[in-house]
Amino acid sequence: MNMSYDKNVRLMKGNEALAEAAIRAEIDGYFGYPITPQSEILEYLSKNFNEEDGVVLQAESEIAAINMVFGAAGSGKRVMTSTSSPGMSLMLEGVSYIAAAQLPCLLVNISRGGPGLGTIQPSQADYFQSTKGGGHGDYRLIVLAPNSVQEMADFVFDAIYLAEKYRNPALILSDGTLGQMMEKVRLPEKGSLPKFIPDWAAKGKRKDKERNIILTSAVDPAVMENLNKELQKKYALLQSEVRYELNEIEDAQILIVAFGLSARICNKAQEIVKEKGVSVGLLRPITLYPFPSDTITKLSKKVQAILVVELNAGQMVEDVKLAVNGNCPVHFYGRMGGELPTPEEIYFELKKIIDEQSIEK
Amino acid sequence: MDKDHEIIFAGFGGQGILSMGKILAYAGLEEGYEVCWLPSYGPEMRGGTANCSVIISSKKISSPISTNYDCGILLNQPSMDKFESKIKPGGILLYETAEIIKVSERDDINILGLSAFEEAQKMEVKQVANMIILGALINNTCIVKIDSVLKALEDVLPQRHHHLIPINKKALLKGMEIAEKEVLN
């Protein structure tokens, strides 16, 4: 995909940039239900989406919205929804069906503190839900985690592109802060995303063609196992789409692994620790599924310790530990429920590791 | 020259806290700096008090979350109590005298009280009090130039409110004038 960008630099909220990018990615439909901290997406689209280009609809609930996405995606339309954590939980039955039906669509979770109704402040506690399926059955989502307003816009294009390439739902997992804050952004231009040809779409019976049928169930378990095998084959292929960002990894004694907003806060902690003479590198997974396991395995043989920082009780750290497989100690620091760590707190954790493991400056 | 300013605006909902921050952020954009504007969107906003932080930097902004600020614009008592200790030594604290009884006792920061609401009432548009304060901030710091702030008004105010630009400009300049006098005193 060749992305071209506007010359103009704008100042936009993450949610608004994402919504504008959806218009520029030429979506045919958006179905959603308002929930803080992402309601601006629905608001922006209802104000700015040209009705001649498709439909923007506020459904009666998240459950209705995801099933509208299911139906529209099945008819070959480019469609999306957005919500925040509790709303995502409601949608998961439908998400599992869409994954089973192998339909492309864009899901957006501007997540907030949980569990339960939780808070409306930023959180990354939906990592498990996003990357391990979430709904029932053996399915995976393609998961992209932006860490800036620019990426909130860019990843709409990337996620739709991947969803259509693999006929699989793709999720943008962001958080309340990235949704609400304003930063400079250059928007991708309309036309950057090629229109796809859904020859599998269920659009009615044509005289010259067999009817397309989209199924998510089978009476015979052997048929269901074959569908599962097909899905697993697809997920294996997906591994080649892994994306991550490395920062100051040369000569790093300690490696931080963090995604999204936490990675931004860790960047600042890196600046502080640099003044103290210890070199700390940062790996930021951009795709949470597929996960950059191979790169983490390689780096774990070079560094003396790994610190995973998340806005949860420790979720991605499990995937990091699997990749590290005992090559070096893996530490964790997290804040929960919508609270954020300060760069100083992360620096303090790094200092503890330096002292405990007597890492030389 | 390297520029790196972290500013907190805090007060009651309705005092124009979020727009003050927004106008400053747009002025930073106008001058080509990296900017980040982060509003409080949480329950505190629904309960009456609002705040937003603005970062203006010549370098890429790492964390959008600030914990210590170069400037604090604190327009009610809860905001004063919450943020006065988070201003960096040598930093600036501007507050509204009509709202605040207990002022910070720190002697390592520059504290300036403004009667912006009174001044705005004199101008017969009490909604421009925030612009008087912003003007004072611009006068006493080198965050951005006043011209960029004046330009930013056009970006932030929706078209239907553009007839209010002259009165906002007047308020900004009034704020600068007041702050200048305070410095001279």
Coordinates of C-alpha atoms in Angstrom, one line a residue:
Chain A
M1 CA 0.0 0.0 0.0
N2 CA 1.4 3.3 -1.0
M3 CA 0.3 6.0 1.4
S4 CA 0.3 9.6 0.3
Y5 CA -0.3 12.4 2.8
D6 CA -1.8 15.8 3.0
K7 CA 0.7 18.7 2.9
N8 CA -1.1 20.4 5.8
V9 CA -0.2 19.7 9.4
R10 CA -3.3 19.7 11.6
L11 CA -3.9 19.6 15.3
M12 CA -6.5 17.0 16.0
K13 CA -7.8 14.7 18.8
G14 CA -6.8 11.1 18.4
N15 CA -10.5 10.1 18.0
E16 CA -11.1 12.8 15.4
A17 CA -8.0 11.8 13.4
L18 CA -9.1 8.2 13.4
A19 CA -12.6 9.1 12.3
E20 CA -11.3 11.4 9.5
A21 CA -8.9 8.7 8.4
A22 CA -11.9 6.3 8.2
I23 CA -13.6 8.7 5.8
R24 CA -10.4 8.9 3.7
A25 CA -10.1 5.1 3.8
E26 CA -13.4 5.2 2.0
I27 CA -15.4 3.1 4.4
D28 CA -18.9 2.2 3.3
G29 CA -20.3 2.0 6.8
Y30 CA -19.9 2.7 10.4
F31 CA -22.1 1.2 13.1
G32 CA -21.5 2.1 16.7
Y33 CA -22.9 3.1 20.1
P34 CA -21.6 6.0 22.1
I35 CA -19.3 5.3 25.1
T36 CA -16.6 7.5 26.7
P37 CA -13.8 8.0 25.9
Q38 CA -14.4 7.4 22.2
S39 CA -17.8 9.1 21.5
E40 CA -16.0 11.7 19.3
I41 CA -15.6 9.0 16.6
L42 CA -19.3 8.5 16.1
E43 CA -19.9 12.3 16.6
Y44 CA -17.2 13.2 14.0
L45 CA -18.5 10.7 11.5
S46 CA -22.1 11.7 11.8
K47 CA -21.1 15.3 11.2
N48 CA -18.6 14.8 8.4
F49 CA -19.4 11.5 6.6
N50 CA -21.1 12.1 3.2
E51 CA -24.3 10.0 3.3
E52 CA -24.0 9.4 -0.5
D53 CA -20.9 7.4 0.3
G54 CA -22.6 5.0 2.7
V55 CA -24.1 4.8 6.1
V56 CA -23.1 6.0 9.6
L57 CA -25.5 4.6 12.2
Q58 CA -25.9 4.8 15.9
A59 CA -27.3 1.4 16.8
E60 CA -29.5 0.6 19.8
S61 CA -26.6 -1.2 21.5
E62 CA -23.1 -2.5 21.0
I63 CA -24.6 -6.0 20.3
A64 CA -26.7 -4.6 17.5
A65 CA -23.8 -2.5 16.1
I66 CA -21.4 -5.5 15.8
N67 CA -24.1 -7.6 14.1
M68 CA -24.7 -4.8 11.6
V69 CA -21.0 -4.9 10.9
F70 CA -21.2 -8.7 10.5
G71 CA -24.0 -8.4 7.9
A72 CA -22.5 -5.5 6.0
A73 CA -19.1 -7.1 5.9
G74 CA -20.7 -10.3 4.6
S75 CA -22.1 -8.4 1.7
G76 CA -18.6 -7.2 0.8
K77 CA -18.7 -3.7 2.2
R78 CA -15.8 -1.9 3.9
V79 CA -17.2 -1.4 7.4
M80 CA -16.1 -0.6 11.0
T81 CA -17.2 0.0 14.5
S82 CA -15.6 1.6 17.5
T83 CA -16.2 1.3 21.3
S84 CA -14.5 1.2 24.6
S85 CA -13.8 -1.7 27.0
P86 CA -17.2 -2.6 28.4
G87 CA -18.7 -2.1 24.9
M88 CA -16.1 -4.4 23.4
S89 CA -17.1 -7.1 25.9
L90 CA -20.7 -6.8 24.6
M91 CA -19.5 -7.1 21.0
L92 CA -17.3 -10.2 21.4
E93 CA -19.9 -12.8 20.5
G94 CA -20.3 -11.0 17.2
V95 CA -16.6 -10.7 16.8
S96 CA -16.1 -14.4 17.1
Y97 CA -18.8 -15.0 14.4
I98 CA -17.1 -12.5 12.1
A99 CA -13.7 -14.2 12.6
A100 CA -15.3 -17.6 12.0
A101 CA -17.0 -16.3 8.8
Q102 CA -13.6 -14.9 7.7
L103 CA -14.9 -11.4 7.0
P104 CA -12.8 -8.3 7.0
C105 CA -13.8 -5.3 9.2
L106 CA -12.2 -2.7 11.4
L107 CA -12.8 -2.7 15.1
V108 CA -11.6 0.1 17.4
N109 CA -11.2 -0.2 21.2
I110 CA -10.3 3.1 22.9
S111 CA -9.9 1.3 26.1
R112 CA -10.5 2.4 29.7
G113 CA -9.9 1.2 33.2
G114 CA -11.7 -2.1 34.1
P115 CA -12.9 -4.6 35.1
G116 CA -16.7 -4.0 35.2
L117 CA -17.9 -0.5 34.4
G118 CA -14.5 0.6 35.6
T119 CA -13.4 4.2 34.9
I120 CA -13.1 6.3 31.8
Q121 CA -9.4 6.9 32.1
P122 CA -6.7 5.2 29.9
S123 CA -5.9 1.5 30.4
Q124 CA -4.3 -1.4 28.6
A125 CA -6.1 -4.1 30.5
D126 CA -7.8 -5.3 27.4
Y127 CA -4.6 -6.9 26.0
F128 CA -5.7 -10.4 26.8
Q129 CA -9.1 -9.8 25.4
S130 CA -7.7 -8.3 22.2
T131 CA -4.8 -10.7 21.5
K132 CA -6.1 -14.0 22.8
G133 CA -9.4 -14.0 21.1
G134 CA -11.7 -12.6 23.6
G135 CA -14.8 -14.3 22.4
H136 CA -15.3 -18.0 22.2
G137 CA -13.4 -20.4 20.0
D138 CA -9.9 -20.5 18.4
Y139 CA -9.8 -17.2 16.6
R140 CA -7.4 -14.3 16.5
L141 CA -7.7 -10.7 15.6
I142 CA -5.0 -8.7 13.8
V143 CA -4.2 -6.1 16.5
L144 CA -2.5 -2.8 16.0
A145 CA -1.5 -0.5 18.9
P146 CA -0.9 3.2 18.0
N147 CA 1.1 5.5 20.3
S148 CA 0.4 8.9 18.7
V149 CA -2.4 10.8 17.0
Q150 CA -0.5 10.3 13.7
E151 CA -0.7 6.5 14.2
M152 CA -4.4 6.7 15.2
A153 CA -4.9 8.0 11.6
D154 CA -2.3 5.8 9.8
F155 CA -3.4 2.5 11.4
V156 CA -6.9 2.9 10.1
F157 CA -5.4 2.3 6.6
D158 CA -3.0 -0.4 7.8
A159 CA -5.7 -2.3 9.7
I160 CA -8.3 -2.2 6.9
Y161 CA -5.5 -3.2 4.4
L162 CA -4.6 -6.2 6.5
A163 CA -8.2 -7.1 7.3
E164 CA -9.0 -7.3 3.6
K165 CA -5.8 -9.1 2.7
Y166 CA -6.4 -11.8 5.2
R167 CA -10.2 -11.7 5.4
N168 CA -10.0 -11.3 9.1
P169 CA -11.2 -8.6 11.6
A170 CA -8.5 -6.2 12.5
L171 CA -8.5 -4.3 15.8
I172 CA -7.0 -0.9 16.7
L173 CA -6.3 -1.1 20.4
S174 CA -5.8 2.3 21.8
D175 CA -6.7 4.1 25.0
G176 CA -8.5 7.1 26.4
T177 CA -5.5 9.4 26.5
L178 CA -4.6 8.8 22.8
G179 CA -8.2 9.3 21.9
Q180 CA -8.6 12.5 23.8
M181 CA -5.3 14.3 23.3
M182 CA -4.5 16.6 20.4
E183 CA -1.3 16.3 18.5
K184 CA 0.1 17.3 15.1
V185 CA -1.1 15.0 12.4
R186 CA -0.7 14.7 8.6
L187 CA -3.7 12.8 7.3
P188 CA -3.4 10.1 4.7
E189 CA -5.0 11.1 1.4
K190 CA -8.1 9.5 -0.1
G191 CA -7.3 6.8 -2.6
S192 CA -4.3 5.5 -0.7
L193 CA -6.2 2.3 0.1
P194 CA -7.1 0.3 -3.0
K195 CA -10.7 -0.9 -3.3
F196 CA -10.9 -4.7 -2.7
I197 CA -12.9 -7.1 -4.8
P198 CA -14.9 -9.4 -2.5
D199 CA -15.6 -12.3 -4.8
W200 CA -16.8 -14.2 -1.8
A201 CA -19.4 -11.7 -0.7
A202 CA -23.0 -12.8 -0.3
K203 CA -24.8 -10.4 -2.6
G204 CA -27.6 -12.6 -4.0
K205 CA -27.8 -15.2 -6.7
R206 CA -26.5 -14.3 -10.2
K207 CA -27.5 -16.3 -13.2
D208 CA -23.9 -17.0 -14.3
K209 CA -22.6 -17.8 -10.8
E210 CA -23.1 -20.1 -7.9
R211 CA -24.5 -18.5 -4.8
N212 CA -21.9 -17.4 -2.2
I213 CA -22.6 -18.8 1.2
I214 CA -21.0 -17.5 4.4
L215 CA -21.3 -20.0 7.3
T216 CA -20.0 -20.0 10.9
S217 CA -21.5 -23.3 11.9
A218 CA -21.5 -27.0 10.9
V219 CA -23.4 -30.0 12.0
D220 CA -20.4 -32.2 11.3
P221 CA -17.4 -31.6 13.6
A222 CA -15.1 -32.7 10.9
V223 CA -16.2 -29.8 8.8
M224 CA -15.7 -27.5 11.8
E225 CA -12.2 -28.9 12.3
N226 CA -11.4 -28.1 8.7
L227 CA -12.5 -24.6 9.1
N228 CA -10.4 -24.3 12.2
K229 CA -7.4 -25.7 10.3
E230 CA -8.0 -23.1 7.6
L231 CA -8.0 -20.3 10.2
Q232 CA -4.8 -21.6 11.8
K233 CA -3.1 -21.7 8.4
K234 CA -4.1 -18.1 8.0
Y235 CA -2.8 -17.1 11.4
A236 CA 0.5 -18.7 10.6
L237 CA 0.7 -16.6 7.4
L238 CA -0.1 -13.5 9.4
Q239 CA 3.1 -13.8 11.4
S240 CA 5.0 -12.2 8.5
E241 CA 3.1 -9.0 9.1
V242 CA 4.7 -8.4 12.6
R243 CA 5.7 -4.8 13.2
Y244 CA 7.6 -3.2 16.0
E245 CA 9.8 -0.2 16.8
L246 CA 13.3 -0.3 18.3
N247 CA 14.7 2.7 20.2
E248 CA 18.4 3.0 21.4
I249 CA 18.8 -0.8 21.3
E250 CA 22.6 -0.6 20.5
D251 CA 24.6 -1.6 23.6
A252 CA 21.4 -1.7 25.7
Q253 CA 22.0 -3.3 29.1
I254 CA 18.3 -3.3 30.0
L255 CA 15.4 -3.6 27.5
I256 CA 12.0 -2.1 28.2
V257 CA 9.1 -3.7 26.3
A258 CA 6.0 -1.5 26.2
F259 CA 3.2 -0.7 23.7
G260 CA 1.0 2.3 23.0
L261 CA 0.8 5.1 25.6
S262 CA 3.1 3.3 28.0
A263 CA 5.9 3.2 25.4
R264 CA 5.6 7.1 25.2
I265 CA 6.0 7.3 29.0
C266 CA 8.9 4.9 28.9
N267 CA 10.6 7.1 26.2
K268 CA 10.7 9.8 28.8
A269 CA 12.1 7.4 31.5
Q270 CA 14.8 6.5 28.9
E271 CA 15.8 10.2 28.7
I272 CA 16.1 10.3 32.5
V273 CA 18.1 7.1 32.8
K274 CA 20.4 8.1 30.0
E275 CA 21.7 11.0 32.1
K276 CA 22.7 8.5 34.8
G277 CA 24.9 6.5 32.4
V278 CA 23.0 3.2 32.0
S279 CA 21.9 2.3 28.5
V280 CA 18.3 1.3 28.3
G281 CA 16.7 0.3 25.0
L282 CA 13.0 0.1 24.2
L283 CA 11.1 -2.3 22.0
R284 CA 7.5 -1.2 21.2
P285 CA 5.3 -3.9 19.7
I286 CA 3.2 -2.2 17.0
T287 CA 1.3 -5.3 16.1
L288 CA 0.2 -7.0 19.4
Y289 CA -1.0 -9.9 17.2
P290 CA 1.2 -11.1 15.5
F291 CA 3.6 -10.5 18.4
P292 CA 7.3 -9.8 17.8
S293 CA 8.4 -12.9 19.7
D294 CA 11.4 -13.7 17.5
T295 CA 12.9 -10.2 18.0
I296 CA 12.4 -10.4 21.8
T297 CA 14.1 -13.8 21.9
K298 CA 17.1 -12.4 20.0
L299 CA 17.4 -9.4 22.2
S300 CA 16.9 -11.4 25.4
K301 CA 20.3 -13.1 24.7
K302 CA 22.0 -9.7 24.5
V303 CA 20.6 -7.7 27.4
Q304 CA 21.0 -8.4 31.2
A305 CA 17.3 -7.8 32.1
I306 CA 13.9 -6.9 30.6
L307 CA 11.3 -4.6 32.1
V308 CA 7.8 -4.8 30.8
V309 CA 5.6 -1.7 31.5
E310 CA 1.9 -1.9 31.0
L311 CA -1.3 -0.1 32.1
N312 CA -2.6 -3.4 33.6
A313 CA -1.7 -6.1 36.2
G314 CA 0.7 -7.8 33.8
Q315 CA -0.7 -9.2 30.5
M316 CA 1.8 -8.7 27.7
V317 CA 4.5 -9.7 30.1
E318 CA 3.3 -13.3 29.7
D319 CA 4.0 -13.2 26.0
V320 CA 7.4 -11.6 26.6
K321 CA 8.3 -14.3 29.1
L322 CA 7.3 -17.0 26.5
A323 CA 9.6 -15.4 24.0
V324 CA 12.5 -14.9 26.5
N325 CA 12.2 -18.5 27.7
G326 CA 14.6 -17.9 30.6
N327 CA 17.3 -16.2 28.7
C328 CA 17.3 -13.3 31.1
P329 CA 15.2 -12.0 34.1
V330 CA 11.9 -10.4 33.1
H331 CA 10.5 -7.7 35.5
F332 CA 7.1 -6.1 35.4
Y333 CA 5.7 -2.7 36.4
G334 CA 2.1 -1.7 35.8
R335 CA -0.6 0.7 37.0
M336 CA -4.2 -0.3 36.9
G337 CA -7.8 1.0 36.8
G338 CA -7.0 4.2 34.7
E339 CA -3.9 5.4 36.7
L340 CA -0.7 6.2 34.8
P341 CA 2.9 5.6 35.8
T342 CA 5.2 8.7 35.9
P343 CA 8.5 8.5 34.1
E344 CA 10.1 8.8 37.5
E345 CA 8.3 5.6 38.7
I346 CA 9.7 3.7 35.7
Y347 CA 13.1 5.1 36.4
F348 CA 12.8 3.9 40.0
E349 CA 12.0 0.4 38.7
L350 CA 15.0 0.5 36.4
K351 CA 17.2 1.6 39.3
K352 CA 15.9 -1.3 41.4
I353 CA 16.8 -3.8 38.6
I354 CA 20.3 -2.1 38.3
D355 CA 20.9 -2.5 42.0
E356 CA 19.4 -6.0 42.4
Q357 CA 21.3 -7.4 39.4
S358 CA 24.4 -5.2 40.0
I359 CA 24.3 -4.0 36.4
E360 CA 27.5 -2.0 35.8
K361 CA 27.4 1.5 34.5
Chain B
M1 CA 17.2 27.6 20.7
D2 CA 15.7 24.5 22.4
K3 CA 12.2 25.1 23.6
D4 CA 10.4 22.8 26.0
H5 CA 7.4 24.1 28.0
E6 CA 4.9 22.2 30.0
I7 CA 1.8 24.2 31.1
I8 CA -1.2 23.3 33.2
F9 CA -4.5 25.2 33.0
A10 CA -7.0 24.4 35.7
G11 CA -10.2 25.8 37.1
F12 CA -14.0 25.5 37.0
G13 CA -15.8 24.3 33.9
G14 CA -17.0 27.4 32.1
Q15 CA -13.9 29.5 32.8
G16 CA -12.6 28.7 29.4
I17 CA -9.8 26.4 30.6
L18 CA -9.8 24.0 27.7
S19 CA -10.0 26.8 25.1
M20 CA -7.1 28.7 26.7
G21 CA -5.0 25.6 26.3
K22 CA -6.2 24.9 22.8
I23 CA -5.4 28.5 21.7
L24 CA -1.9 28.2 23.2
A25 CA -1.4 24.8 21.4
Y26 CA -2.5 26.2 18.1
A27 CA -0.1 29.1 18.6
G28 CA 2.7 26.6 19.1
L29 CA 1.6 24.8 15.9
E30 CA 1.7 28.2 14.1
E31 CA 5.4 28.6 15.1
G32 CA 6.2 25.1 13.9
Y33 CA 6.8 23.4 17.3
E34 CA 5.7 20.0 18.4
V35 CA 2.6 20.3 20.5
C36 CA 0.4 18.2 22.7
W37 CA -2.9 19.2 24.3
L38 CA -4.4 16.8 26.9
P39 CA -7.7 17.6 28.5
S40 CA -9.1 16.1 31.7
Y41 CA -12.1 14.2 30.3
G42 CA -12.8 12.3 33.5
P43 CA -15.3 12.5 36.2
E44 CA -13.6 15.7 37.4
M45 CA -14.9 17.4 34.3
R46 CA -18.5 16.3 35.0
G47 CA -18.1 17.4 38.6
G48 CA -17.3 21.0 37.7
T49 CA -13.5 21.3 37.7
A50 CA -11.6 21.0 34.4
N51 CA -8.0 21.0 33.5
C52 CA -5.8 20.6 30.5
S53 CA -2.0 20.4 30.0
V54 CA -0.1 21.7 27.0
I55 CA 3.4 20.8 25.9
I56 CA 5.2 22.9 23.4
S57 CA 8.6 21.7 22.4
S58 CA 11.2 22.0 19.7
K59 CA 11.9 18.3 20.1
K60 CA 9.7 15.2 19.5
I61 CA 7.4 15.0 22.6
S62 CA 8.0 11.7 24.3
S63 CA 5.4 11.4 27.1
P64 CA 2.2 13.3 26.5
I65 CA 1.6 13.1 30.3
S66 CA 3.2 15.9 32.3
T67 CA 3.9 15.5 36.0
N68 CA 5.7 18.8 36.6
Y69 CA 5.0 22.1 34.9
D70 CA 6.9 25.2 34.0
C71 CA 3.7 27.3 34.3
G72 CA 0.5 26.8 36.2
I73 CA -2.7 28.8 35.4
L74 CA -4.8 28.1 38.4
L75 CA -8.3 29.6 38.5
N76 CA -10.0 28.1 41.5
Q77 CA -9.0 26.9 45.0
P78 CA -9.2 23.2 44.3
S79 CA -6.8 23.7 41.3
M80 CA -4.4 25.8 43.4
D81 CA -4.4 23.1 46.1
K82 CA -3.8 20.3 43.6
F83 CA -1.2 21.8 41.3
E84 CA 0.8 24.5 43.2
S85 CA 3.3 21.9 44.4
K86 CA 3.7 20.5 40.9
I87 CA 5.2 23.7 39.4
K88 CA 8.9 23.4 38.8
P89 CA 11.3 25.6 40.8
G90 CA 11.7 28.9 38.9
G91 CA 8.4 28.3 37.2
I92 CA 5.4 30.7 37.0
L93 CA 2.0 30.5 38.8
L94 CA -0.8 32.7 37.6
Y95 CA -4.0 32.8 39.6
E96 CA -7.4 34.5 39.6
T97 CA -7.7 36.7 42.8
A98 CA -11.5 36.6 42.8
E99 CA -11.5 32.8 43.2
I100 CA -8.6 32.0 45.4
I101 CA -8.3 32.7 49.1
K102 CA -5.3 30.6 50.0
V103 CA -2.4 31.3 47.7
S104 CA 0.7 29.1 47.4
E105 CA 3.4 30.0 49.9
R106 CA 6.3 28.8 47.8
D107 CA 9.1 31.3 47.4
D108 CA 10.9 29.4 44.6
I109 CA 8.4 30.2 41.9
N110 CA 7.0 33.4 40.5
I111 CA 3.5 34.0 41.6
L112 CA 1.2 36.5 40.0
G113 CA -2.4 37.2 41.0
L114 CA -4.7 38.7 38.4
S115 CA -8.2 40.2 38.7
A116 CA -9.1 39.0 35.3
F117 CA -12.9 38.6 35.9
E118 CA -13.1 42.1 37.2
E119 CA -11.2 43.4 34.2
A120 CA -13.4 41.3 31.8
Q121 CA -16.5 42.8 33.5
K122 CA -15.1 46.2 32.8
M123 CA -14.9 45.2 29.2
E124 CA -18.5 44.1 29.4
V125 CA -17.8 40.6 28.2
K126 CA -17.0 38.4 31.2
Q127 CA -16.3 35.4 29.0
V128 CA -12.9 36.9 27.9
A129 CA -11.4 36.7 31.4
N130 CA -9.5 33.6 30.2
M131 CA -7.9 35.6 27.3
I132 CA -6.8 38.3 29.8
I133 CA -5.0 35.6 31.7
L134 CA -3.5 34.0 28.6
G135 CA -2.2 37.5 27.6
A136 CA -0.5 37.8 30.9
L137 CA 1.1 34.4 30.5
I138 CA 2.4 35.3 27.0
N139 CA 3.8 38.5 28.3
N140 CA 5.7 36.9 31.2
T141 CA 7.1 33.9 29.3
C142 CA 8.7 33.2 26.0
I143 CA 6.5 30.2 25.1
V144 CA 5.1 31.7 21.9
K145 CA 4.7 35.2 20.4
I146 CA 1.5 37.2 20.8
D147 CA 1.1 37.3 17.0
S148 CA 0.8 33.5 16.9
V149 CA -1.8 33.6 19.6
L150 CA -3.8 36.2 17.7
K151 CA -3.6 34.0 14.6
A152 CA -4.6 30.9 16.7
L153 CA -7.9 32.6 17.6
E154 CA -9.0 32.2 14.0
D155 CA -8.1 28.5 14.1
V156 CA -9.8 27.7 17.3
L157 CA -13.0 29.8 17.3
P158 CA -15.6 28.3 15.0
Q159 CA -16.6 30.5 12.0
R160 CA -19.9 31.5 13.7
H161 CA -17.9 33.1 16.5
H162 CA -15.4 35.0 14.4
H163 CA -17.2 38.3 15.1
L164 CA -15.9 37.8 18.7
I165 CA -12.2 37.8 17.6
P166 CA -11.7 41.6 18.1
I167 CA -12.9 41.5 21.7
N168 CA -10.7 38.4 22.4
K169 CA -7.7 40.2 20.9
K170 CA -8.4 43.2 23.0
A171 CA -8.6 41.0 26.1
L172 CA -5.3 39.3 25.3
L173 CA -3.6 42.7 24.9
K174 CA -5.2 43.9 28.1
G175 CA -3.7 40.9 29.9
M176 CA -0.3 41.7 28.6
E177 CA -0.6 45.3 29.7
I178 CA -1.6 44.3 33.3
A179 CA 1.2 41.7 33.6
E180 CA 3.7 44.3 32.3
K181 CA 2.6 46.8 35.0
E182 CA 2.9 44.1 37.7
V183 CA 6.5 43.4 36.5
L184 CA 7.3 47.1 36.7
N185 CA 5.9 47.4 40.2

